[in-house]
């Protein structure tokens, strides 16, 4: 990565077919460790949307486009790709992100992982 370049950060949204949630979760979980071991991978973390089971997000950070291209050509990703028709309700959506510079330096409150009070959200 050149001194002026920024890592590529993205969320990959992956939605399971109605009866394939567990199979998709297992397939995605199997990608985590080999992906994290790749040169140029800074972050590869799997999440499931609480309010929509079967919708997963993978937070990915790559050194550069070449690292992401390499990832998509690896045997573990190709094996997952071969199962798209079986597992996915729709094509994967890769959502590119840009870090927003801030000057905030708030420290987490004692006993809380949040840097500020987070208001309760009424889910009803």
PDB file of C-alpha atoms in Angstrom:
ATOM      1  CA  UNK A   1       0.000   0.000   0.000  1.00  0.00           C
ATOM      2  CA  UNK A   2       1.446   3.341  -0.969  1.00  0.00           C
ATOM      3  CA  UNK A   3       1.762   6.023   1.724  1.00  0.00           C
ATOM      4  CA  UNK A   4      -1.049   8.080   0.129  1.00  0.00           C
ATOM      5  CA  UNK A   5      -3.491   5.267  -0.495  1.00  0.00           C
ATOM      6  CA  UNK A   6      -6.234   4.307   1.911  1.00  0.00           C
ATOM      7  CA  UNK A   7      -7.442   0.821   2.699  1.00  0.00           C
ATOM      8  CA  UNK A   8     -10.602  -0.384   0.991  1.00  0.00           C
ATOM      9  CA  UNK A   9     -13.406  -0.767   3.508  1.00  0.00           C
ATOM     10  CA  UNK A  10     -16.729  -2.334   2.609  1.00  0.00           C
ATOM     11  CA  UNK A  11     -19.744  -4.142   3.941  1.00  0.00           C
ATOM     12  CA  UNK A  12     -20.879  -7.143   1.964  1.00  0.00           C
ATOM     13  CA  UNK A  13     -24.604  -7.776   2.405  1.00  0.00           C
ATOM     14  CA  UNK A  14     -25.500 -11.418   1.885  1.00  0.00           C
ATOM     15  CA  UNK A  15     -29.103 -12.666   2.081  1.00  0.00           C
ATOM     16  CA  UNK A  16     -30.013 -16.315   2.464  1.00  0.00           C
ATOM     17  CA  UNK A  17     -32.772 -18.112   0.618  1.00  0.00           C
ATOM     18  CA  UNK A  18     -35.629 -18.725   3.074  1.00  0.00           C
ATOM     19  CA  UNK A  19     -34.613 -22.283   4.005  1.00  0.00           C
ATOM     20  CA  UNK A  20     -30.841 -21.808   3.684  1.00  0.00           C
ATOM     21  CA  UNK A  21     -29.995 -19.510   6.637  1.00  0.00           C
ATOM     22  CA  UNK A  22     -27.913 -22.044   8.576  1.00  0.00           C
ATOM     23  CA  UNK A  23     -26.137 -23.332   5.468  1.00  0.00           C
ATOM     24  CA  UNK A  24     -25.251 -19.783   4.430  1.00  0.00           C
ATOM     25  CA  UNK A  25     -24.084 -18.915   7.936  1.00  0.00           C
ATOM     26  CA  UNK A  26     -21.807 -21.964   7.937  1.00  0.00           C
ATOM     27  CA  UNK A  27     -20.443 -21.122   4.473  1.00  0.00           C
ATOM     28  CA  UNK A  28     -19.739 -17.523   5.474  1.00  0.00           C
ATOM     29  CA  UNK A  29     -18.166 -18.553   8.782  1.00  0.00           C
ATOM     30  CA  UNK A  30     -15.834 -20.890   6.887  1.00  0.00           C
ATOM     31  CA  UNK A  31     -14.502 -17.876   4.943  1.00  0.00           C
ATOM     32  CA  UNK A  32     -13.453 -15.879   8.003  1.00  0.00           C
ATOM     33  CA  UNK A  33     -10.189 -17.476   9.115  1.00  0.00           C
ATOM     34  CA  UNK A  34      -8.670 -18.115   5.658  1.00  0.00           C
ATOM     35  CA  UNK A  35      -9.648 -14.595   4.583  1.00  0.00           C
ATOM     36  CA  UNK A  36      -8.072 -13.043   7.680  1.00  0.00           C
ATOM     37  CA  UNK A  37      -4.866 -14.967   6.901  1.00  0.00           C
ATOM     38  CA  UNK A  38      -4.561 -13.396   3.431  1.00  0.00           C
ATOM     39  CA  UNK A  39      -1.900 -10.780   2.795  1.00  0.00           C
ATOM     40  CA  UNK A  40      -3.599  -7.412   2.647  1.00  0.00           C
ATOM     41  CA  UNK A  41      -6.593  -8.339   4.827  1.00  0.00           C
ATOM     42  CA  UNK A  42      -6.919  -5.981   7.792  1.00  0.00           C
ATOM     43  CA  UNK A  43     -10.429  -7.013   8.865  1.00  0.00           C
ATOM     44  CA  UNK A  44     -12.965  -9.676   7.930  1.00  0.00           C
ATOM     45  CA  UNK A  45     -15.809  -9.908  10.440  1.00  0.00           C
ATOM     46  CA  UNK A  46     -19.165 -11.640  10.025  1.00  0.00           C
ATOM     47  CA  UNK A  47     -22.431 -10.245  11.432  1.00  0.00           C
ATOM     48  CA  UNK A  48     -26.095 -11.215  11.212  1.00  0.00           C
ATOM     49  CA  UNK A  49     -28.794  -8.550  11.194  1.00  0.00           C
ATOM     50  CA  UNK A  50     -30.764  -9.059  14.413  1.00  0.00           C
ATOM     51  CA  UNK A  51     -34.044  -7.826  13.003  1.00  0.00           C
ATOM     52  CA  UNK A  52     -33.726  -9.892   9.850  1.00  0.00           C
ATOM     53  CA  UNK A  53     -32.295 -13.376  10.461  1.00  0.00           C
ATOM     54  CA  UNK A  54     -30.677 -14.745   7.338  1.00  0.00           C
ATOM     55  CA  UNK A  55     -29.269 -11.362   6.329  1.00  0.00           C
ATOM     56  CA  UNK A  56     -25.544 -11.256   6.956  1.00  0.00           C
ATOM     57  CA  UNK A  57     -22.967  -8.517   6.677  1.00  0.00           C
ATOM     58  CA  UNK A  58     -19.247  -9.023   6.311  1.00  0.00           C
ATOM     59  CA  UNK A  59     -17.163  -6.011   7.311  1.00  0.00           C
ATOM     60  CA  UNK A  60     -14.044  -6.142   5.166  1.00  0.00           C
ATOM     61  CA  UNK A  61     -10.920  -4.005   5.100  1.00  0.00           C
ATOM     62  CA  UNK A  62      -8.300  -4.622   2.431  1.00  0.00           C
ATOM     63  CA  UNK A  63      -4.940  -2.935   1.860  1.00  0.00           C
ATOM     64  CA  UNK A  64      -5.884  -2.078  -1.717  1.00  0.00           C
ATOM     65  CA  UNK A  65      -7.818  -3.252  -4.767  1.00  0.00           C
ATOM     66  CA  UNK A  66      -5.170  -5.877  -5.546  1.00  0.00           C
ATOM     67  CA  UNK A  67      -5.714  -7.498  -2.135  1.00  0.00           C
ATOM     68  CA  UNK A  68      -9.480  -7.607  -2.701  1.00  0.00           C
ATOM     69  CA  UNK A  69      -9.006  -9.027  -6.208  1.00  0.00           C
ATOM     70  CA  UNK A  70      -6.677 -11.691  -4.787  1.00  0.00           C
ATOM     71  CA  UNK A  71      -9.286 -12.571  -2.127  1.00  0.00           C
ATOM     72  CA  UNK A  72     -11.981 -13.070  -4.749  1.00  0.00           C
ATOM     73  CA  UNK A  73      -9.708 -15.465  -6.662  1.00  0.00           C
ATOM     74  CA  UNK A  74      -8.754 -17.643  -3.660  1.00  0.00           C
ATOM     75  CA  UNK A  75      -9.903 -21.265  -3.552  1.00  0.00           C
ATOM     76  CA  UNK A  76     -11.980 -20.661  -0.399  1.00  0.00           C
ATOM     77  CA  UNK A  77     -13.874 -17.741  -1.962  1.00  0.00           C
ATOM     78  CA  UNK A  78     -14.296 -19.606  -5.289  1.00  0.00           C
ATOM     79  CA  UNK A  79     -15.765 -22.590  -3.417  1.00  0.00           C
ATOM     80  CA  UNK A  80     -18.251 -20.233  -1.736  1.00  0.00           C
ATOM     81  CA  UNK A  81     -19.025 -18.562  -5.074  1.00  0.00           C
ATOM     82  CA  UNK A  82     -19.881 -21.969  -6.568  1.00  0.00           C
ATOM     83  CA  UNK A  83     -22.725 -22.206  -3.994  1.00  0.00           C
ATOM     84  CA  UNK A  84     -24.330 -18.817  -4.723  1.00  0.00           C
ATOM     85  CA  UNK A  85     -27.304 -20.283  -6.610  1.00  0.00           C
ATOM     86  CA  UNK A  86     -27.963 -22.756  -3.793  1.00  0.00           C
ATOM     87  CA  UNK A  87     -27.649 -20.314  -0.885  1.00  0.00           C
ATOM     88  CA  UNK A  88     -28.336 -16.715  -1.904  1.00  0.00           C
ATOM     89  CA  UNK A  89     -31.715 -15.032  -2.241  1.00  0.00           C
ATOM     90  CA  UNK A  90     -30.107 -12.232  -4.282  1.00  0.00           C
ATOM     91  CA  UNK A  91     -26.661 -11.210  -5.513  1.00  0.00           C
ATOM     92  CA  UNK A  92     -24.188 -10.086  -2.856  1.00  0.00           C
ATOM     93  CA  UNK A  93     -24.196  -6.319  -2.470  1.00  0.00           C
ATOM     94  CA  UNK A  94     -20.761  -4.843  -1.774  1.00  0.00           C
ATOM     95  CA  UNK A  95     -21.203  -1.484  -0.078  1.00  0.00           C
ATOM     96  CA  UNK A  96     -18.003   0.583  -0.236  1.00  0.00           C
ATOM     97  CA  UNK A  97     -17.328   2.852   2.728  1.00  0.00           C
ATOM     98  CA  UNK A  98     -15.184   5.907   3.309  1.00  0.00           C
ATOM     99  CA  UNK A  99     -13.966   6.775   6.788  1.00  0.00           C
ATOM    100  CA  UNK A 100     -15.131  10.199   7.825  1.00  0.00           C
ATOM    101  CA  UNK A 101     -12.375  12.200   9.522  1.00  0.00           C
ATOM    102  CA  UNK A 102     -13.340  13.532  12.913  1.00  0.00           C
ATOM    103  CA  UNK A 103     -11.740  15.526  15.642  1.00  0.00           C
ATOM    104  CA  UNK A 104     -13.769  13.853  18.365  1.00  0.00           C
ATOM    105  CA  UNK A 105     -11.657  12.263  21.048  1.00  0.00           C
ATOM    106  CA  UNK A 106     -14.377  11.124  23.422  1.00  0.00           C
ATOM    107  CA  UNK A 107     -13.358   8.221  25.609  1.00  0.00           C
ATOM    108  CA  UNK A 108     -15.827   5.480  26.492  1.00  0.00           C
ATOM    109  CA  UNK A 109     -17.779   5.992  29.689  1.00  0.00           C
ATOM    110  CA  UNK A 110     -16.560   3.719  32.516  1.00  0.00           C
ATOM    111  CA  UNK A 111     -18.164   0.312  32.089  1.00  0.00           C
ATOM    112  CA  UNK A 112     -19.477   1.084  28.587  1.00  0.00           C
ATOM    113  CA  UNK A 113     -18.032   0.289  25.160  1.00  0.00           C
ATOM    114  CA  UNK A 114     -19.790   3.388  23.756  1.00  0.00           C
ATOM    115  CA  UNK A 115     -18.063   6.779  23.689  1.00  0.00           C
ATOM    116  CA  UNK A 116     -21.311   8.531  24.610  1.00  0.00           C
ATOM    117  CA  UNK A 117     -24.777   7.823  25.930  1.00  0.00           C
ATOM    118  CA  UNK A 118     -26.700   5.917  23.280  1.00  0.00           C
ATOM    119  CA  UNK A 119     -30.426   6.626  23.472  1.00  0.00           C
ATOM    120  CA  UNK A 120     -32.758   3.687  23.697  1.00  0.00           C
ATOM    121  CA  UNK A 121     -34.471   2.821  20.453  1.00  0.00           C
ATOM    122  CA  UNK A 122     -38.074   1.724  20.552  1.00  0.00           C
ATOM    123  CA  UNK A 123     -38.238  -1.321  18.288  1.00  0.00           C
ATOM    124  CA  UNK A 124     -42.020  -1.506  18.632  1.00  0.00           C
TER     125      UNK A 124
END
